[in-house]
Tab-separated table of C-alpha atoms in Angstrom:
chain	number	residue	atom	x	y	z
A	1	ASP	CA	108.248	132.525	102.126
A	2	ALA	CA	106.181	129.386	101.607
A	3	GLY	CA	106.601	128.214	105.176
A	4	VAL	CA	107.156	124.597	106.142
A	5	ILE	CA	105.764	122.251	103.502
A	6	GLN	CA	104.529	118.762	104.325
A	7	SER	CA	103.285	116.019	102.070
A	8	PRO	CA	101.010	114.265	101.786
A	9	ARG	CA	98.377	116.192	103.749
A	10	HIS	CA	96.315	113.060	104.235
A	11	GLU	CA	97.350	109.419	104.078
A	12	VAL	CA	95.178	106.359	104.504
A	13	THR	CA	96.913	103.007	104.495
A	14	GLU	CA	96.445	99.476	105.680
A	15	MET	CA	98.178	97.878	108.594
A	16	GLY	CA	101.562	96.479	107.635
A	17	GLN	CA	102.215	98.917	104.822
A	18	GLU	CA	105.164	101.306	104.720
A	19	VAL	CA	104.359	104.988	105.147
A	20	THR	CA	106.673	107.864	104.261
A	21	LEU	CA	105.959	111.421	105.360
A	22	ARG	CA	107.887	114.292	103.830
A	23	CYS	CA	108.916	117.732	105.008
A	24	LYS	CA	110.580	120.733	103.413
A	25	PRO	CA	111.747	123.233	106.051
A	26	ILE	CA	111.835	126.997	105.661
A	27	SER	CA	114.830	128.050	103.589
A	28	GLY	CA	117.744	129.073	105.796
A	29	HIS	CA	116.564	127.156	108.838
A	30	ASN	CA	119.040	124.609	110.152
A	31	SER	CA	116.930	122.753	112.729
A	32	LEU	CA	114.056	120.427	111.926
A	33	PHE	CA	111.602	118.761	114.265
A	34	TRP	CA	109.044	115.965	113.871
A	35	TYR	CA	106.045	115.932	116.237
A	36	ARG	CA	103.044	113.643	116.572
A	37	GLN	CA	99.638	114.663	117.901
A	38	THR	CA	96.954	112.322	119.210
A	39	MET	CA	93.944	112.888	121.427
A	40	MET	CA	95.408	110.653	124.119
A	41	ARG	CA	98.969	111.981	124.241
A	42	GLY	CA	98.680	115.489	122.833
A	43	LEU	CA	101.629	116.968	120.938
A	44	GLU	CA	104.884	115.107	121.473
A	45	LEU	CA	108.328	115.516	119.956
A	46	LEU	CA	109.604	112.466	118.087
A	47	ILE	CA	113.019	113.595	116.856
A	48	TYR	CA	114.946	116.691	115.923
A	49	PHE	CA	117.865	117.463	113.648
A	50	ASN	CA	120.419	120.236	113.782
A	51	ASN	CA	122.460	120.841	110.624
A	52	ASN	CA	121.052	117.586	109.201
A	53	VAL	CA	122.324	115.544	112.168
A	54	PRO	CA	119.852	113.811	114.518
A	55	ILE	CA	120.291	115.346	117.979
A	56	ASP	CA	117.554	113.767	120.063
A	57	ASP	CA	115.477	110.771	118.961
A	58	SER	CA	114.309	109.769	122.419
A	59	GLY	CA	110.704	110.385	121.430
A	60	MET	CA	110.709	107.906	118.549
A	61	PRO	CA	108.248	105.215	119.631
A	62	GLU	CA	110.090	102.130	118.444
A	63	ASP	CA	112.210	100.646	115.691
A	64	ARG	CA	109.359	100.805	113.237
A	65	PHE	CA	109.927	104.565	113.063
A	66	SER	CA	112.908	106.107	111.317
A	67	ALA	CA	113.743	109.643	110.217
A	68	LYS	CA	116.319	110.986	107.810
A	69	MET	CA	117.525	114.372	106.698
A	70	PRO	CA	119.728	113.869	103.635
A	71	ASN	CA	120.101	117.611	103.046
A	72	ALA	CA	119.107	120.958	104.487
A	73	SER	CA	115.900	121.165	102.481
A	74	PHE	CA	114.318	117.759	102.942
A	75	SER	CA	113.432	115.265	105.643
A	76	THR	CA	111.420	112.051	105.794
A	77	LEU	CA	109.694	110.165	108.572
A	78	LYS	CA	109.107	106.527	107.745
A	79	ILE	CA	106.944	103.965	109.495
A	80	GLN	CA	107.489	100.339	108.539
A	81	PRO	CA	105.346	98.368	109.165
A	82	SER	CA	102.502	100.703	110.085
A	83	GLU	CA	99.964	99.827	112.782
A	84	PRO	CA	96.531	101.291	113.625
A	85	ARG	CA	97.957	102.911	116.782
A	86	ASP	CA	100.205	105.028	114.555
A	87	SER	CA	97.141	106.935	113.377
A	88	ALA	CA	97.763	110.580	114.273
A	89	VAL	CA	98.608	113.979	112.843
A	90	TYR	CA	102.316	114.334	112.211
A	91	PHE	CA	103.807	117.821	112.212
A	92	CYS	CA	107.135	119.021	110.965
A	93	ALA	CA	108.644	122.257	112.285
A	94	SER	CA	111.802	124.170	111.483
A	95	SER	CA	113.849	126.892	113.122
A	96	PHE	CA	117.163	128.669	112.960
A	97	SER	CA	119.521	127.263	115.599
A	98	THR	CA	116.686	125.763	117.668
A	99	ASP	CA	115.112	129.154	118.325
A	100	THR	CA	111.483	129.895	117.454
A	101	GLN	CA	109.920	126.938	115.679
A	102	TYR	CA	107.526	127.294	112.769
A	103	PHE	CA	105.173	124.427	112.077
A	104	GLY	CA	103.849	122.936	108.880
A	105	PRO	CA	100.181	122.104	108.257
A	106	GLY	CA	100.626	118.473	109.269
A	107	THR	CA	99.950	115.074	107.713
A	108	ARG	CA	96.879	113.234	108.950
A	109	LEU	CA	97.698	109.522	108.932
A	110	THR	CA	95.043	106.846	109.221
A	111	VAL	CA	96.147	103.220	109.448
A	112	LEU	CA	93.291	100.766	108.970
B	1	ASP	CA	106.636	116.637	131.571
B	2	ALA	CA	105.376	120.120	130.845
B	3	LYS	CA	106.715	122.714	133.277
B	4	THR	CA	103.638	124.915	133.053
B	5	THR	CA	100.098	124.971	134.427
B	6	GLN	CA	97.217	126.531	132.515
B	7	PRO	CA	93.438	126.531	132.983
B	8	PRO	CA	91.873	123.983	130.625
B	9	SER	CA	89.366	126.413	129.129
B	10	MET	CA	88.304	130.052	129.019
B	11	ASP	CA	85.624	132.106	127.317
B	12	CYS	CA	85.959	135.634	126.018
B	13	ALA	CA	83.515	138.030	124.373
B	14	GLU	CA	84.391	139.198	120.894
B	15	GLY	CA	86.115	142.585	120.958
B	16	ARG	CA	87.187	142.254	124.572
B	17	ALA	CA	90.667	141.516	125.838
B	18	ALA	CA	91.515	137.863	126.449
B	19	ASN	CA	93.906	137.311	129.346
B	20	LEU	CA	95.383	133.807	129.455
B	21	PRO	CA	97.336	132.927	132.601
B	22	CYS	CA	100.225	130.499	132.953
B	23	ASN	CA	102.106	129.305	136.016
B	24	HIS	CA	105.734	128.235	135.666
B	25	SER	CA	107.038	128.258	139.222
B	26	THR	CA	110.056	126.027	138.455
B	27	ILE	CA	111.383	128.145	135.593
B	28	SER	CA	115.161	128.520	135.635
B	29	GLY	CA	117.141	131.679	134.942
B	30	ASN	CA	117.987	130.907	131.320
B	31	GLU	CA	114.572	129.628	130.276
B	32	TYR	CA	112.207	131.634	128.119
B	33	VAL	CA	108.419	131.651	128.160
B	34	TYR	CA	106.953	130.823	124.749
B	35	TRP	CA	103.338	130.983	123.620
B	36	TYR	CA	101.914	129.056	120.703
B	37	ARG	CA	98.348	128.511	119.612
B	38	GLN	CA	96.677	125.825	117.565
B	39	ILE	CA	93.559	126.559	115.605
B	40	HIS	CA	91.502	123.471	114.879
B	41	SER	CA	93.077	121.196	112.251
B	42	GLN	CA	96.094	123.459	111.774
B	43	GLY	CA	99.705	123.329	112.915
B	44	PRO	CA	100.756	125.223	116.042
B	45	GLN	CA	101.417	128.896	115.399
B	46	TYR	CA	104.077	130.918	117.197
B	47	ILE	CA	102.707	133.956	119.040
B	48	ILE	CA	105.351	135.525	121.246
B	49	HIS	CA	108.140	134.772	123.704
B	50	GLY	CA	110.007	136.550	126.486
B	51	LEU	CA	112.638	136.154	129.181
B	52	LYS	CA	111.826	138.668	131.910
B	53	ASN	CA	110.657	141.888	130.293
B	54	ASN	CA	107.169	142.394	128.989
B	55	GLU	CA	106.906	141.903	125.245
B	56	THR	CA	104.455	143.077	122.598
B	57	ASN	CA	104.057	142.279	118.940
B	58	GLU	CA	101.311	142.567	116.354
B	59	MET	CA	99.510	139.529	117.736
B	60	ALA	CA	99.674	139.849	121.501
B	61	SER	CA	101.349	141.103	124.648
B	62	LEU	CA	103.203	138.982	127.170
B	63	ILE	CA	103.366	140.070	130.787
B	64	ILE	CA	105.880	138.209	132.977
B	65	THR	CA	105.842	138.696	136.742
B	66	GLU	CA	108.955	140.024	138.405
B	67	ASP	CA	109.731	136.657	140.022
B	68	ARG	CA	109.121	134.999	136.616
B	69	LYS	CA	106.925	132.342	138.187
B	70	SER	CA	103.901	133.244	136.123
B	71	SER	CA	102.897	135.104	133.005
B	72	THR	CA	99.828	136.316	131.133
B	73	LEU	CA	99.219	136.366	127.411
B	74	ILE	CA	96.953	139.221	126.377
B	75	LEU	CA	95.005	139.351	123.134
B	76	PRO	CA	93.859	142.982	123.245
B	77	HIS	CA	90.767	142.721	121.035
B	78	ALA	CA	89.770	139.083	120.629
B	79	THR	CA	88.027	138.019	117.431
B	80	LEU	CA	86.232	134.805	116.551
B	81	ARG	CA	89.345	133.729	114.637
B	82	ASP	CA	91.294	133.724	117.918
B	83	THR	CA	89.345	130.667	119.067
B	84	ALA	CA	92.098	128.072	119.554
B	85	VAL	CA	94.113	126.095	122.074
B	86	TYR	CA	96.846	128.268	123.584
B	87	TYR	CA	100.037	126.648	124.853
B	88	CYS	CA	102.452	128.197	127.326
B	89	ILE	CA	105.898	126.562	127.171
B	90	VAL	CA	109.172	127.185	128.977
B	91	ARG	CA	112.393	126.228	127.283
B	92	GLY	CA	116.010	127.155	126.824
B	93	HIS	CA	117.035	129.364	123.931
B	94	GLY	CA	119.426	128.921	121.042
B	95	ASN	CA	121.744	125.971	121.438
B	96	GLN	CA	120.650	125.586	125.058
B	97	GLY	CA	117.286	124.256	124.040
B	98	GLY	CA	115.457	122.411	121.313
B	99	LYS	CA	112.458	120.636	122.617
B	100	LEU	CA	109.060	122.229	122.893
B	101	ILE	CA	107.174	120.254	125.507
B	102	PHE	CA	103.479	120.895	125.008
B	103	GLY	CA	101.044	120.529	127.883
B	104	GLN	CA	97.284	120.455	127.503
B	105	GLY	CA	96.997	124.204	126.965
B	106	THR	CA	93.992	126.489	127.419
B	107	GLU	CA	91.100	126.155	125.011
B	108	LEU	CA	89.936	129.715	124.378
B	109	SER	CA	86.461	130.213	122.974
B	110	VAL	CA	85.695	133.678	121.664
B	111	LYS	CA	81.956	134.230	121.541
B	112	PRO	CA	79.977	136.835	119.595
């Protein structure tokens, strides 16, 4: 199994630009999670989906962030417009029925 | 807020057992103890989890006290590649849970 796949692995953009992060969960998993990691706040959950439906988005910072899961094998996290404080490593994780979560390698986002 | 307390850092000699403690005095009856680790610049990696019985797999052993208020993760023969931040997390299982709430973890340094 290829594990959770995230793209891009690194993204550098300028303030105000739209950023889209992508995630392909492990085949057969029906729950998907987006996390953000910064030095100041550590690892924090942004949103999670079960069977492609958003279950808890209470961790999404503000309206500039949005996440979609159009099918069982793909999810996006979009930031529009991006700001320097959004710079972080964004992780996607997947699981079967919210049991053990397996994480992807992360996307390191730098907003200048 | 994280429901666990861990020492911020520990050292271990290569080849020796690493014993990482975790306090979770407010754990409820249906909550599991999960352990993840994060090697620098990588996504968190699942290690092991348990409810009340001791558990062992190819990576580690988990010892949970009878009152379930604390646990110890044991890496029987630590190697340099085990240097990482180790997170102890309590959460519900299956459809009872979803979020992994990460605390600050224990930074384990394995030294030659």
